[in-house]
Amino acid sequence: MKKNLSLKGIKMKTYKALLFFSVIIFAFLFISCESDNKENIIVIGQFASLTGSEATFGQSQDKGIKMAVEEINKTGGVLGKQIEVVTEDNQGKNNETVSVVNKLINVNKVVAVLGEVASSRSKAAAPICQNAKIPMITPASTNPEVTKLGDYIFRVCFTDSFQAVVNAKFAINSMKVRRVALLIDQKNAYSTGLAEAFKLTFSSLGGEIVAEQKYSAGDKDFKAQLTDIKAKNPEAIFIPGYYTDVNLIAIQARDAGITIPLFGGDGWESEKLVEGKARESLEGCYFSTHVSKEDQSPLVQEFLNKYRAKYNEEPDCYAFLGYDAAMILFDAIKRANSTEGAKIRDALAQTKDFKSVTGNITINEQRNAIKPCVIIQIKDGKFKYKETINP
Ligand code: PHE
């Protein structure tokens, strides 16, 4: 009996030992497999307003970036590695931006960050990227302050210093107006910055700002502001806001008997701008933006075809710019021949004459892109190309 028992004991011990070693071997295989995988990918991060009141901005950025990632991976990736993008939704909020960008850097260990469209959110993210020495590229934040937040912060779009001049010149030379009213989204860095720069140039060109009214994004009733503006008898109203608000403002302006043209900047660009009654309210109005789909250059048309085939919908300028931001990053990583933040940064700063789908991009010393600006006119709810203004 005793013998048998001890035999059993030996069998149990061997069994346990075997189990123990196989667990160790499996764990080892698993870990080495994992690190092998990690060695073969480059992880980049993006933060975007995928939900919230500016959701079309974030969704477009995301679609453009994903298309660029898919394309580069098909051609063998970057430095022989595949690109993986980790996407975080900031719900269009500044505080949410801070936490998702911290997560991208500290948890996902991304080598670079792409985002955002709205300047206020890019301003929230920039100090985090700068402190971590992780390059950040905003596809579409035009506020001049964004790239001043550090030498790791870049943009692939023009700035509002230029966009304001474009609008002021267009008002004077093409719309032939001298008396303009302003309606400003008071808590939005983009809106206040663009308004200030517009005022300066417009006045220097002989124009007069006859009224200046404010609102806050998300407001539903603009009657008080519109009544004041109407009383000052302007020839046009400049609204540097974004599409959700402009949609309502346009409808209420017409209801208030205001028939003069409204015009604005790239915050207008979304199909949702002309939804519902705003389609007729905005007939003939203008906004400045980054690209026109009527541009017949092969790069633009090729992008359009690929995008339509992939998503079965029309891209807006933020999809173009998301694509460009990603492609410029991949180009910089290749030239840097490294995924080290400082080296990517240096390569980004040296970007010259990059053939992008929103025009050739050269990054200047302030880490801004110097590019032309396009004016669109709204006709039958469609965005028709009007003219291009060069820097
Ligand atoms: N270019 C604009 C910006 O920098 C885009 C935008 C406008 C986004 C308005 C949100 C609201 O902010």
mmCIF file of C-alpha atoms and ligand atoms in Angstrom:
data_model
loop_
_atom_site.group_PDB
_atom_site.id
_atom_site.type_symbol
_atom_site.label_atom_id
_atom_site.label_comp_id
_atom_site.label_asym_id
_atom_site.label_seq_id
_atom_site.Cartn_x
_atom_site.Cartn_y
_atom_site.Cartn_z
ATOM 1 C CA MET A 1 0.000 0.000 0.000
ATOM 2 C CA LYS A 2 2.689 2.350 1.111
ATOM 3 C CA LYS A 3 4.647 1.640 -2.036
ATOM 4 C CA ASN A 4 1.644 2.310 -4.178
ATOM 5 C CA LEU A 5 0.918 5.525 -2.401
ATOM 6 C CA SER A 6 4.433 6.860 -2.837
ATOM 7 C CA LEU A 7 4.333 5.781 -6.473
ATOM 8 C CA LYS A 8 1.175 7.815 -6.858
ATOM 9 C CA GLY A 9 2.976 10.662 -5.086
ATOM 10 C CA ILE A 10 5.820 10.526 -7.572
ATOM 11 C CA LYS A 11 3.344 10.453 -10.470
ATOM 12 C CA MET A 12 1.563 13.524 -9.068
ATOM 13 C CA LYS A 13 4.847 15.389 -8.662
ATOM 14 C CA THR A 14 5.934 14.625 -12.220
ATOM 15 C CA TYR A 15 2.525 15.682 -13.481
ATOM 16 C CA LYS A 16 2.660 18.957 -11.574
ATOM 17 C CA ALA A 17 6.194 19.619 -12.748
ATOM 18 C CA LEU A 18 5.189 18.960 -16.341
ATOM 19 C CA LEU A 19 2.218 21.280 -16.019
ATOM 20 C CA PHE A 20 4.406 23.940 -14.442
ATOM 21 C CA PHE A 21 7.003 23.776 -17.238
ATOM 22 C CA SER A 22 4.447 23.800 -20.009
ATOM 23 C CA VAL A 23 2.851 26.922 -18.518
ATOM 24 C CA ILE A 24 6.284 28.565 -18.411
ATOM 25 C CA ILE A 25 7.032 27.569 -22.015
ATOM 26 C CA PHE A 26 3.655 28.813 -23.239
ATOM 27 C CA ALA A 27 4.054 32.079 -21.373
ATOM 28 C CA PHE A 28 7.504 32.513 -22.851
ATOM 29 C CA LEU A 29 6.277 31.763 -26.377
ATOM 30 C CA PHE A 30 3.369 34.159 -25.912
ATOM 31 C CA ILE A 31 5.552 36.990 -24.653
ATOM 32 C CA SER A 32 8.177 36.567 -27.375
ATOM 33 C CA CYS A 33 5.429 36.439 -30.002
ATOM 34 C CA GLU A 34 3.939 39.627 -28.592
ATOM 35 C CA SER A 35 7.231 41.485 -28.589
ATOM 36 C CA ASP A 36 7.916 40.200 -32.098
ATOM 37 C CA ASN A 37 4.607 41.745 -33.139
ATOM 38 C CA LYS A 38 5.417 45.014 -31.382
ATOM 39 C CA GLU A 39 8.729 45.147 -33.155
ATOM 40 C CA ASN A 40 6.951 44.920 -36.474
ATOM 41 C CA ILE A 41 4.507 47.743 -35.945
ATOM 42 C CA ILE A 42 4.700 51.471 -35.428
ATOM 43 C CA VAL A 43 1.900 52.766 -33.230
ATOM 44 C CA ILE A 44 0.565 56.257 -33.871
ATOM 45 C CA GLY A 45 -2.302 57.952 -32.040
ATOM 46 C CA GLN A 46 -5.155 60.148 -33.144
ATOM 47 C CA PHE A 47 -7.710 62.082 -31.114
ATOM 48 C CA ALA A 48 -10.862 63.301 -32.800
ATOM 49 C CA SER A 49 -14.388 64.571 -32.136
ATOM 50 C CA LEU A 50 -16.075 61.353 -33.279
ATOM 51 C CA THR A 51 -19.184 62.275 -31.294
ATOM 52 C CA GLY A 52 -20.607 65.579 -30.030
ATOM 53 C CA SER A 53 -21.811 68.663 -31.847
ATOM 54 C CA GLU A 54 -18.832 68.794 -34.236
ATOM 55 C CA ALA A 55 -18.821 65.085 -34.990
ATOM 56 C CA THR A 56 -18.493 65.453 -38.762
ATOM 57 C CA PHE A 57 -15.094 67.128 -38.240
ATOM 58 C CA GLY A 58 -13.727 64.187 -36.253
ATOM 59 C CA GLN A 59 -15.306 61.497 -38.388
ATOM 60 C CA SER A 60 -13.833 63.011 -41.534
ATOM 61 C CA GLN A 61 -10.380 63.348 -39.982
ATOM 62 C CA ASP A 62 -10.600 59.703 -38.887
ATOM 63 C CA LYS A 63 -11.660 58.453 -42.320
ATOM 64 C CA GLY A 64 -8.848 60.355 -44.037
ATOM 65 C CA ILE A 65 -6.252 59.028 -41.586
ATOM 66 C CA LYS A 66 -7.501 55.431 -41.811
ATOM 67 C CA MET A 67 -7.353 55.597 -45.592
ATOM 68 C CA ALA A 68 -3.745 56.812 -45.467
ATOM 69 C CA VAL A 69 -2.801 54.051 -43.001
ATOM 70 C CA GLU A 70 -4.391 51.367 -45.145
ATOM 71 C CA GLU A 71 -2.597 52.664 -48.216
ATOM 72 C CA ILE A 72 0.842 52.879 -46.640
ATOM 73 C CA ASN A 73 0.498 49.410 -45.111
ATOM 74 C CA LYS A 74 -0.382 47.937 -48.510
ATOM 75 C CA THR A 75 2.842 49.305 -49.919
ATOM 76 C CA GLY A 76 4.887 47.675 -47.135
ATOM 77 C CA GLY A 77 4.409 50.201 -44.331
ATOM 78 C CA VAL A 78 7.112 52.500 -42.991
ATOM 79 C CA LEU A 79 10.700 51.405 -42.250
ATOM 80 C CA GLY A 80 9.556 47.867 -43.044
ATOM 81 C CA LYS A 81 6.897 47.981 -40.314
ATOM 82 C CA GLN A 82 3.122 48.195 -40.448
ATOM 83 C CA ILE A 83 1.411 51.293 -39.062
ATOM 84 C CA GLU A 84 -1.205 50.821 -36.365
ATOM 85 C CA VAL A 85 -3.389 53.756 -35.375
ATOM 86 C CA VAL A 86 -5.013 54.018 -31.957
ATOM 87 C CA THR A 87 -8.045 56.306 -32.128
ATOM 88 C CA GLU A 88 -9.570 58.153 -29.179
ATOM 89 C CA ASP A 89 -12.838 60.079 -29.200
ATOM 90 C CA ASN A 90 -12.677 63.330 -27.204
ATOM 91 C CA GLN A 91 -16.427 63.960 -27.722
ATOM 92 C CA GLY A 92 -15.550 67.461 -28.888
ATOM 93 C CA LYS A 93 -14.515 68.421 -25.322
ATOM 94 C CA ASN A 94 -11.352 70.080 -24.038
ATOM 95 C CA ASN A 95 -11.105 68.152 -20.745
ATOM 96 C CA GLU A 96 -11.710 64.834 -22.473
ATOM 97 C CA THR A 97 -8.917 65.755 -24.897
ATOM 98 C CA VAL A 98 -6.445 66.047 -22.040
ATOM 99 C CA SER A 99 -7.217 62.575 -20.718
ATOM 100 C CA VAL A 100 -7.269 60.766 -24.080
ATOM 101 C CA VAL A 101 -4.008 62.329 -25.253
ATOM 102 C CA ASN A 102 -2.322 61.416 -21.955
ATOM 103 C CA LYS A 103 -3.584 57.864 -22.443
ATOM 104 C CA LEU A 104 -2.282 57.678 -26.026
ATOM 105 C CA ILE A 105 1.182 58.744 -24.886
ATOM 106 C CA ASN A 106 1.482 56.907 -21.553
ATOM 107 C CA VAL A 107 -0.505 53.736 -22.146
ATOM 108 C CA ASN A 108 -0.372 53.159 -25.899
ATOM 109 C CA LYS A 109 3.157 54.582 -26.187
ATOM 110 C CA VAL A 110 2.399 56.196 -29.549
ATOM 111 C CA VAL A 111 5.348 57.653 -31.462
ATOM 112 C CA ALA A 112 3.308 60.616 -32.764
ATOM 113 C CA VAL A 113 -0.155 62.120 -32.358
ATOM 114 C CA LEU A 114 -2.546 63.286 -35.113
ATOM 115 C CA GLY A 115 -5.370 65.716 -34.276
ATOM 116 C CA GLU A 116 -7.522 67.726 -33.962
ATOM 117 C CA VAL A 117 -9.668 69.767 -36.319
ATOM 118 C CA ALA A 118 -10.822 72.360 -33.760
ATOM 119 C CA SER A 119 -8.145 74.761 -32.538
ATOM 120 C CA SER A 120 -9.434 74.820 -28.944
ATOM 121 C CA ARG A 121 -8.840 71.070 -28.636
ATOM 122 C CA SER A 122 -5.482 71.146 -30.390
ATOM 123 C CA LYS A 123 -4.485 73.804 -27.859
ATOM 124 C CA ALA A 124 -5.532 71.472 -25.033
ATOM 125 C CA ALA A 125 -3.442 68.599 -26.433
ATOM 126 C CA ALA A 126 -0.323 70.471 -27.530
ATOM 127 C CA PRO A 127 1.308 71.031 -24.102
ATOM 128 C CA ILE A 128 0.951 67.313 -23.297
ATOM 129 C CA CYS A 129 2.654 66.253 -26.541
ATOM 130 C CA GLN A 130 5.290 68.954 -26.157
ATOM 131 C CA ASN A 131 6.185 67.856 -22.606
ATOM 132 C CA ALA A 132 6.436 64.229 -23.667
ATOM 133 C CA LYS A 133 8.468 65.193 -26.770
ATOM 134 C CA ILE A 134 5.956 63.396 -28.973
ATOM 135 C CA PRO A 135 5.352 65.185 -32.292
ATOM 136 C CA MET A 136 1.765 66.297 -32.866
ATOM 137 C CA ILE A 137 0.327 67.247 -36.251
ATOM 138 C CA THR A 138 -3.017 68.983 -36.464
ATOM 139 C CA PRO A 139 -4.726 68.475 -39.811
ATOM 140 C CA ALA A 140 -6.950 71.534 -39.626
ATOM 141 C CA SER A 141 -6.489 73.779 -36.578
ATOM 142 C CA THR A 142 -5.932 77.193 -38.081
ATOM 143 C CA ASN A 143 -5.584 79.345 -34.943
ATOM 144 C CA PRO A 144 -2.073 80.907 -34.967
ATOM 145 C CA GLU A 145 -1.465 80.104 -31.272
ATOM 146 C CA VAL A 146 -1.616 76.310 -31.746
ATOM 147 C CA THR A 147 1.859 75.764 -33.194
ATOM 148 C CA LYS A 148 3.343 78.420 -30.891
ATOM 149 C CA LEU A 149 2.807 75.985 -28.006
ATOM 150 C CA GLY A 150 6.055 74.181 -28.755
ATOM 151 C CA ASP A 151 8.537 72.938 -31.307
ATOM 152 C CA TYR A 152 6.899 69.479 -31.456
ATOM 153 C CA ILE A 153 3.595 70.960 -32.682
ATOM 154 C CA PHE A 154 2.929 71.135 -36.444
ATOM 155 C CA ARG A 155 0.021 71.775 -38.781
ATOM 156 C CA VAL A 156 -0.634 70.856 -42.406
ATOM 157 C CA CYS A 157 -3.158 73.677 -42.992
ATOM 158 C CA PHE A 158 -2.828 77.457 -43.348
ATOM 159 C CA THR A 159 -3.362 79.738 -40.341
ATOM 160 C CA ASP A 160 -6.161 82.176 -39.594
ATOM 161 C CA SER A 161 -3.769 85.087 -40.056
ATOM 162 C CA PHE A 162 -3.931 84.133 -43.731
ATOM 163 C CA GLN A 163 -7.577 82.993 -43.757
ATOM 164 C CA ALA A 164 -8.597 86.374 -42.305
ATOM 165 C CA VAL A 165 -6.738 88.294 -45.004
ATOM 166 C CA VAL A 166 -8.369 86.086 -47.641
ATOM 167 C CA ASN A 167 -11.850 86.861 -46.305
ATOM 168 C CA ALA A 168 -11.200 90.584 -45.890
ATOM 169 C CA LYS A 169 -9.837 90.896 -49.438
ATOM 170 C CA PHE A 170 -12.645 88.785 -50.830
ATOM 171 C CA ALA A 171 -15.252 90.976 -49.084
ATOM 172 C CA ILE A 172 -13.742 94.170 -50.487
ATOM 173 C CA ASN A 173 -12.727 92.988 -53.963
ATOM 174 C CA SER A 174 -15.272 90.336 -54.925
ATOM 175 C CA MET A 175 -18.333 90.873 -52.722
ATOM 176 C CA LYS A 176 -17.756 94.623 -53.031
ATOM 177 C CA VAL A 177 -18.939 95.361 -49.491
ATOM 178 C CA ARG A 178 -17.577 98.038 -47.144
ATOM 179 C CA ARG A 179 -19.891 97.805 -44.120
ATOM 180 C CA VAL A 180 -19.662 94.425 -42.390
ATOM 181 C CA ALA A 181 -21.125 93.060 -39.125
ATOM 182 C CA LEU A 182 -19.419 90.342 -37.067
ATOM 183 C CA LEU A 183 -21.070 87.485 -35.182
ATOM 184 C CA ILE A 184 -18.479 85.696 -33.022
ATOM 185 C CA ASP A 185 -18.501 82.432 -31.035
ATOM 186 C CA GLN A 186 -17.013 84.007 -27.914
ATOM 187 C CA LYS A 187 -15.495 80.906 -26.248
ATOM 188 C CA ASN A 188 -13.972 79.417 -29.369
ATOM 189 C CA ALA A 189 -10.290 80.281 -29.932
ATOM 190 C CA TYR A 190 -10.725 79.832 -33.673
ATOM 191 C CA SER A 191 -13.690 82.190 -33.846
ATOM 192 C CA THR A 192 -12.278 85.022 -31.726
ATOM 193 C CA GLY A 193 -8.860 84.790 -33.406
ATOM 194 C CA LEU A 194 -10.255 84.803 -36.926
ATOM 195 C CA ALA A 195 -12.568 87.724 -36.075
ATOM 196 C CA GLU A 196 -9.717 89.833 -34.659
ATOM 197 C CA ALA A 197 -7.469 89.204 -37.650
ATOM 198 C CA PHE A 198 -10.346 89.897 -40.046
ATOM 199 C CA LYS A 199 -11.100 93.235 -38.344
ATOM 200 C CA LEU A 200 -7.503 94.399 -38.706
ATOM 201 C CA THR A 201 -7.183 93.627 -42.412
ATOM 202 C CA PHE A 202 -10.702 94.680 -43.333
ATOM 203 C CA SER A 203 -10.238 98.096 -41.688
ATOM 204 C CA SER A 204 -6.803 98.530 -43.253
ATOM 205 C CA LEU A 205 -8.408 97.948 -46.661
ATOM 206 C CA GLY A 206 -10.946 100.703 -46.013
ATOM 207 C CA GLY A 207 -13.785 98.565 -44.652
ATOM 208 C CA GLU A 208 -15.871 99.385 -41.590
ATOM 209 C CA ILE A 209 -17.096 96.995 -38.849
ATOM 210 C CA VAL A 210 -20.558 98.381 -38.086
ATOM 211 C CA ALA A 211 -21.638 95.811 -35.472
ATOM 212 C CA GLU A 212 -20.012 93.151 -33.354
ATOM 213 C CA GLN A 213 -22.172 90.544 -31.649
ATOM 214 C CA LYS A 214 -21.306 87.406 -29.696
ATOM 215 C CA TYR A 215 -22.836 83.987 -29.048
ATOM 216 C CA SER A 216 -21.763 80.710 -27.482
ATOM 217 C CA ALA A 217 -21.588 77.452 -29.414
ATOM 218 C CA GLY A 218 -24.779 75.490 -28.858
ATOM 219 C CA ASP A 219 -27.019 78.583 -28.445
ATOM 220 C CA LYS A 220 -30.390 78.131 -30.085
ATOM 221 C CA ASP A 221 -31.721 81.685 -30.202
ATOM 222 C CA PHE A 222 -29.842 84.443 -32.034
ATOM 223 C CA LYS A 223 -32.701 86.952 -32.312
ATOM 224 C CA ALA A 224 -31.224 89.601 -30.012
ATOM 225 C CA GLN A 225 -27.887 89.649 -31.856
ATOM 226 C CA LEU A 226 -29.551 89.634 -35.262
ATOM 227 C CA THR A 227 -31.901 92.497 -34.328
ATOM 228 C CA ASP A 228 -28.922 94.643 -33.305
ATOM 229 C CA ILE A 229 -27.030 93.765 -36.472
ATOM 230 C CA LYS A 230 -30.010 94.547 -38.703
ATOM 231 C CA ALA A 231 -30.392 97.963 -37.080
ATOM 232 C CA LYS A 232 -26.785 98.853 -37.987
ATOM 233 C CA ASN A 233 -27.523 98.253 -41.657
ATOM 234 C CA PRO A 234 -24.471 96.250 -42.774
ATOM 235 C CA GLU A 235 -23.882 94.983 -46.333
ATOM 236 C CA ALA A 236 -22.744 91.517 -45.189
ATOM 237 C CA ILE A 237 -22.239 89.504 -41.971
ATOM 238 C CA PHE A 238 -18.966 87.686 -41.274
ATOM 239 C CA ILE A 239 -19.565 84.635 -39.029
ATOM 240 C CA PRO A 240 -16.350 82.824 -38.067
ATOM 241 C CA GLY A 241 -18.234 79.981 -36.391
ATOM 242 C CA TYR A 242 -18.918 76.359 -37.071
ATOM 243 C CA TYR A 243 -21.572 74.685 -39.125
ATOM 244 C CA THR A 244 -24.084 73.660 -36.429
ATOM 245 C CA ASP A 245 -24.495 77.251 -35.231
ATOM 246 C CA VAL A 246 -24.237 78.861 -38.670
ATOM 247 C CA ASN A 247 -27.063 76.604 -39.877
ATOM 248 C CA LEU A 248 -29.398 78.071 -37.203
ATOM 249 C CA ILE A 249 -28.074 81.631 -37.516
ATOM 250 C CA ALA A 250 -28.733 81.638 -41.274
ATOM 251 C CA ILE A 251 -32.335 80.461 -40.852
ATOM 252 C CA GLN A 252 -33.046 82.985 -38.075
ATOM 253 C CA ALA A 253 -31.388 85.824 -40.018
ATOM 254 C CA ARG A 254 -33.729 85.250 -42.971
ATOM 255 C CA ASP A 255 -36.709 84.958 -40.598
ATOM 256 C CA ALA A 256 -35.672 88.351 -39.175
ATOM 257 C CA GLY A 257 -35.787 89.834 -42.670
ATOM 258 C CA ILE A 258 -32.004 90.041 -43.134
ATOM 259 C CA THR A 259 -31.292 89.392 -46.818
ATOM 260 C CA ILE A 260 -27.612 90.377 -47.128
ATOM 261 C CA PRO A 261 -24.906 87.731 -47.774
ATOM 262 C CA LEU A 262 -23.357 85.825 -44.886
ATOM 263 C CA PHE A 263 -19.772 84.594 -45.107
ATOM 264 C CA GLY A 264 -17.307 82.701 -42.947
ATOM 265 C CA GLY A 265 -14.306 80.398 -42.722
ATOM 266 C CA ASP A 266 -13.512 76.697 -42.803
ATOM 267 C CA GLY A 267 -15.651 75.991 -39.716
ATOM 268 C CA TRP A 268 -18.596 76.078 -42.147
ATOM 269 C CA GLU A 269 -17.461 73.054 -44.091
ATOM 270 C CA SER A 270 -19.844 70.188 -43.482
ATOM 271 C CA GLU A 271 -22.782 68.827 -45.436
ATOM 272 C CA LYS A 272 -24.787 69.582 -42.292
ATOM 273 C CA LEU A 273 -24.282 73.319 -42.853
ATOM 274 C CA VAL A 274 -27.020 73.345 -45.493
ATOM 275 C CA GLU A 275 -29.404 70.882 -43.835
ATOM 276 C CA GLY A 276 -33.112 71.742 -43.746
ATOM 277 C CA LYS A 277 -34.218 75.320 -44.257
ATOM 278 C CA ALA A 278 -30.603 76.561 -44.182
ATOM 279 C CA ARG A 279 -30.188 75.290 -47.724
ATOM 280 C CA GLU A 280 -32.175 78.244 -49.052
ATOM 281 C CA SER A 281 -31.099 80.624 -46.262
ATOM 282 C CA LEU A 282 -27.462 80.198 -47.316
ATOM 283 C CA GLU A 283 -28.022 80.362 -51.067
ATOM 284 C CA GLY A 284 -25.284 82.508 -52.626
ATOM 285 C CA CYS A 285 -23.266 82.799 -49.388
ATOM 286 C CA TYR A 286 -19.501 82.168 -49.198
ATOM 287 C CA PHE A 287 -16.891 80.489 -47.038
ATOM 288 C CA SER A 288 -13.155 79.971 -47.260
ATOM 289 C CA THR A 289 -11.674 76.507 -46.988
ATOM 290 C CA HIS A 290 -8.772 74.170 -47.775
ATOM 291 C CA VAL A 291 -9.639 72.386 -51.003
ATOM 292 C CA SER A 292 -12.296 72.198 -53.686
ATOM 293 C CA LYS A 293 -13.500 68.897 -55.079
ATOM 294 C CA GLU A 294 -13.771 70.626 -58.445
ATOM 295 C CA ASP A 295 -9.973 70.927 -58.517
ATOM 296 C CA GLN A 296 -9.036 68.782 -61.514
ATOM 297 C CA SER A 297 -5.468 68.045 -60.386
ATOM 298 C CA PRO A 298 -4.786 64.279 -60.548
ATOM 299 C CA LEU A 299 -3.960 64.071 -56.832
ATOM 300 C CA VAL A 300 -7.327 65.556 -55.825
ATOM 301 C CA GLN A 301 -9.313 63.464 -58.293
ATOM 302 C CA GLU A 302 -7.473 60.262 -57.361
ATOM 303 C CA PHE A 303 -8.141 60.918 -53.669
ATOM 304 C CA LEU A 304 -11.827 61.528 -54.408
ATOM 305 C CA ASN A 305 -12.178 58.288 -56.351
ATOM 306 C CA LYS A 306 -10.446 56.218 -53.696
ATOM 307 C CA TYR A 307 -12.462 57.823 -50.897
ATOM 308 C CA ARG A 308 -15.790 57.366 -52.653
ATOM 309 C CA ALA A 309 -14.959 53.723 -53.386
ATOM 310 C CA LYS A 310 -13.913 53.031 -49.791
ATOM 311 C CA TYR A 311 -16.608 54.887 -47.856
ATOM 312 C CA ASN A 312 -19.381 55.273 -50.401
ATOM 313 C CA GLU A 313 -19.792 58.948 -49.489
ATOM 314 C CA GLU A 314 -18.352 62.387 -50.293
ATOM 315 C CA PRO A 315 -15.292 63.587 -48.360
ATOM 316 C CA ASP A 316 -15.152 67.097 -46.921
ATOM 317 C CA CYS A 317 -11.920 69.054 -46.513
ATOM 318 C CA TYR A 318 -11.208 67.466 -43.113
ATOM 319 C CA ALA A 319 -10.930 64.024 -44.692
ATOM 320 C CA PHE A 320 -8.411 65.460 -47.191
ATOM 321 C CA LEU A 321 -6.449 67.098 -44.385
ATOM 322 C CA GLY A 322 -6.514 64.008 -42.133
ATOM 323 C CA TYR A 323 -5.059 62.026 -45.017
ATOM 324 C CA ASP A 324 -2.357 64.655 -45.574
ATOM 325 C CA ALA A 325 -1.408 64.836 -41.888
ATOM 326 C CA ALA A 326 -0.901 61.061 -41.809
ATOM 327 C CA MET A 327 1.036 60.942 -45.081
ATOM 328 C CA ILE A 328 3.349 63.757 -43.991
ATOM 329 C CA LEU A 329 4.012 61.916 -40.745
ATOM 330 C CA PHE A 330 4.880 58.681 -42.593
ATOM 331 C CA ASP A 331 7.198 60.604 -44.908
ATOM 332 C CA ALA A 332 8.927 62.186 -41.905
ATOM 333 C CA ILE A 333 9.379 58.833 -40.119
ATOM 334 C CA LYS A 334 10.952 57.431 -43.303
ATOM 335 C CA ARG A 335 13.324 60.376 -43.672
ATOM 336 C CA ALA A 336 14.157 60.284 -39.952
ATOM 337 C CA ASN A 337 14.805 56.547 -40.329
ATOM 338 C CA SER A 338 13.660 56.338 -36.730
ATOM 339 C CA THR A 339 10.572 56.466 -34.529
ATOM 340 C CA GLU A 340 12.284 58.600 -31.901
ATOM 341 C CA GLY A 341 10.269 61.731 -31.153
ATOM 342 C CA ALA A 342 13.149 64.172 -31.587
ATOM 343 C CA LYS A 343 14.169 62.684 -34.932
ATOM 344 C CA ILE A 344 10.622 62.643 -36.315
ATOM 345 C CA ARG A 345 10.289 66.247 -35.166
ATOM 346 C CA ASP A 346 13.423 67.302 -37.044
ATOM 347 C CA ALA A 347 12.279 65.518 -40.204
ATOM 348 C CA LEU A 348 8.814 67.104 -39.999
ATOM 349 C CA ALA A 349 10.392 70.548 -39.672
ATOM 350 C CA GLN A 350 12.270 69.903 -42.906
ATOM 351 C CA THR A 351 9.176 68.973 -44.963
ATOM 352 C CA LYS A 352 9.497 70.705 -48.322
ATOM 353 C CA ASP A 353 7.187 70.755 -51.322
ATOM 354 C CA PHE A 354 5.350 67.610 -50.195
ATOM 355 C CA LYS A 355 2.787 66.614 -52.835
ATOM 356 C CA SER A 356 -0.363 66.521 -50.742
ATOM 357 C CA VAL A 357 -4.030 66.259 -51.714
ATOM 358 C CA THR A 358 -4.626 69.814 -50.410
ATOM 359 C CA GLY A 359 -1.787 71.399 -52.411
ATOM 360 C CA ASN A 360 1.981 71.312 -52.028
ATOM 361 C CA ILE A 361 3.075 71.620 -48.417
ATOM 362 C CA THR A 362 6.226 73.283 -47.161
ATOM 363 C CA ILE A 363 6.506 73.585 -43.390
ATOM 364 C CA ASN A 364 7.909 76.971 -42.388
ATOM 365 C CA GLU A 365 9.994 77.899 -39.328
ATOM 366 C CA GLN A 366 6.861 78.369 -37.228
ATOM 367 C CA ARG A 367 5.801 74.791 -38.142
ATOM 368 C CA ASN A 368 2.868 76.036 -40.234
ATOM 369 C CA ALA A 369 2.012 75.024 -43.779
ATOM 370 C CA ILE A 370 2.096 77.738 -46.412
ATOM 371 C CA LYS A 371 -0.736 76.990 -48.839
ATOM 372 C CA PRO A 372 -3.448 78.587 -50.960
ATOM 373 C CA CYS A 373 -6.987 79.116 -49.637
ATOM 374 C CA VAL A 374 -10.135 78.344 -51.629
ATOM 375 C CA ILE A 375 -13.398 80.321 -51.651
ATOM 376 C CA ILE A 376 -16.620 78.333 -52.004
ATOM 377 C CA GLN A 377 -20.048 79.676 -52.914
ATOM 378 C CA ILE A 378 -23.183 77.826 -51.850
ATOM 379 C CA LYS A 379 -25.501 77.158 -54.796
ATOM 380 C CA ASP A 380 -28.567 74.909 -54.512
ATOM 381 C CA GLY A 381 -27.125 73.469 -51.323
ATOM 382 C CA LYS A 382 -23.879 72.524 -53.124
ATOM 383 C CA PHE A 383 -20.386 73.877 -52.460
ATOM 384 C CA LYS A 384 -19.233 75.446 -55.726
ATOM 385 C CA TYR A 385 -15.652 76.573 -56.333
ATOM 386 C CA LYS A 386 -15.412 80.369 -56.618
ATOM 387 C CA GLU A 387 -11.727 81.302 -56.514
ATOM 388 C CA THR A 388 -8.291 80.464 -55.077
ATOM 389 C CA ILE A 389 -6.280 83.000 -53.111
ATOM 390 C CA ASN A 390 -2.544 82.363 -52.889
ATOM 391 C CA PRO A 391 -0.412 83.283 -49.872
HETATM 392 N N1 PHE B 1 -9.977 75.481 -38.673
HETATM 393 C C1 PHE B 1 -10.942 75.498 -37.644
HETATM 394 C C2 PHE B 1 -10.247 75.512 -36.282
HETATM 395 O O1 PHE B 1 -9.079 75.660 -36.256
HETATM 396 C C3 PHE B 1 -11.917 74.400 -37.793
HETATM 397 C C4 PHE B 1 -13.036 74.560 -36.845
HETATM 398 C C5 PHE B 1 -13.793 75.695 -36.799
HETATM 399 C C6 PHE B 1 -13.302 73.587 -35.937
HETATM 400 C C7 PHE B 1 -14.823 75.831 -35.893
HETATM 401 C C8 PHE B 1 -14.319 73.721 -34.997
HETATM 402 C C9 PHE B 1 -15.068 74.851 -34.970
HETATM 403 O O2 PHE B 1 -10.761 75.446 -35.225
#
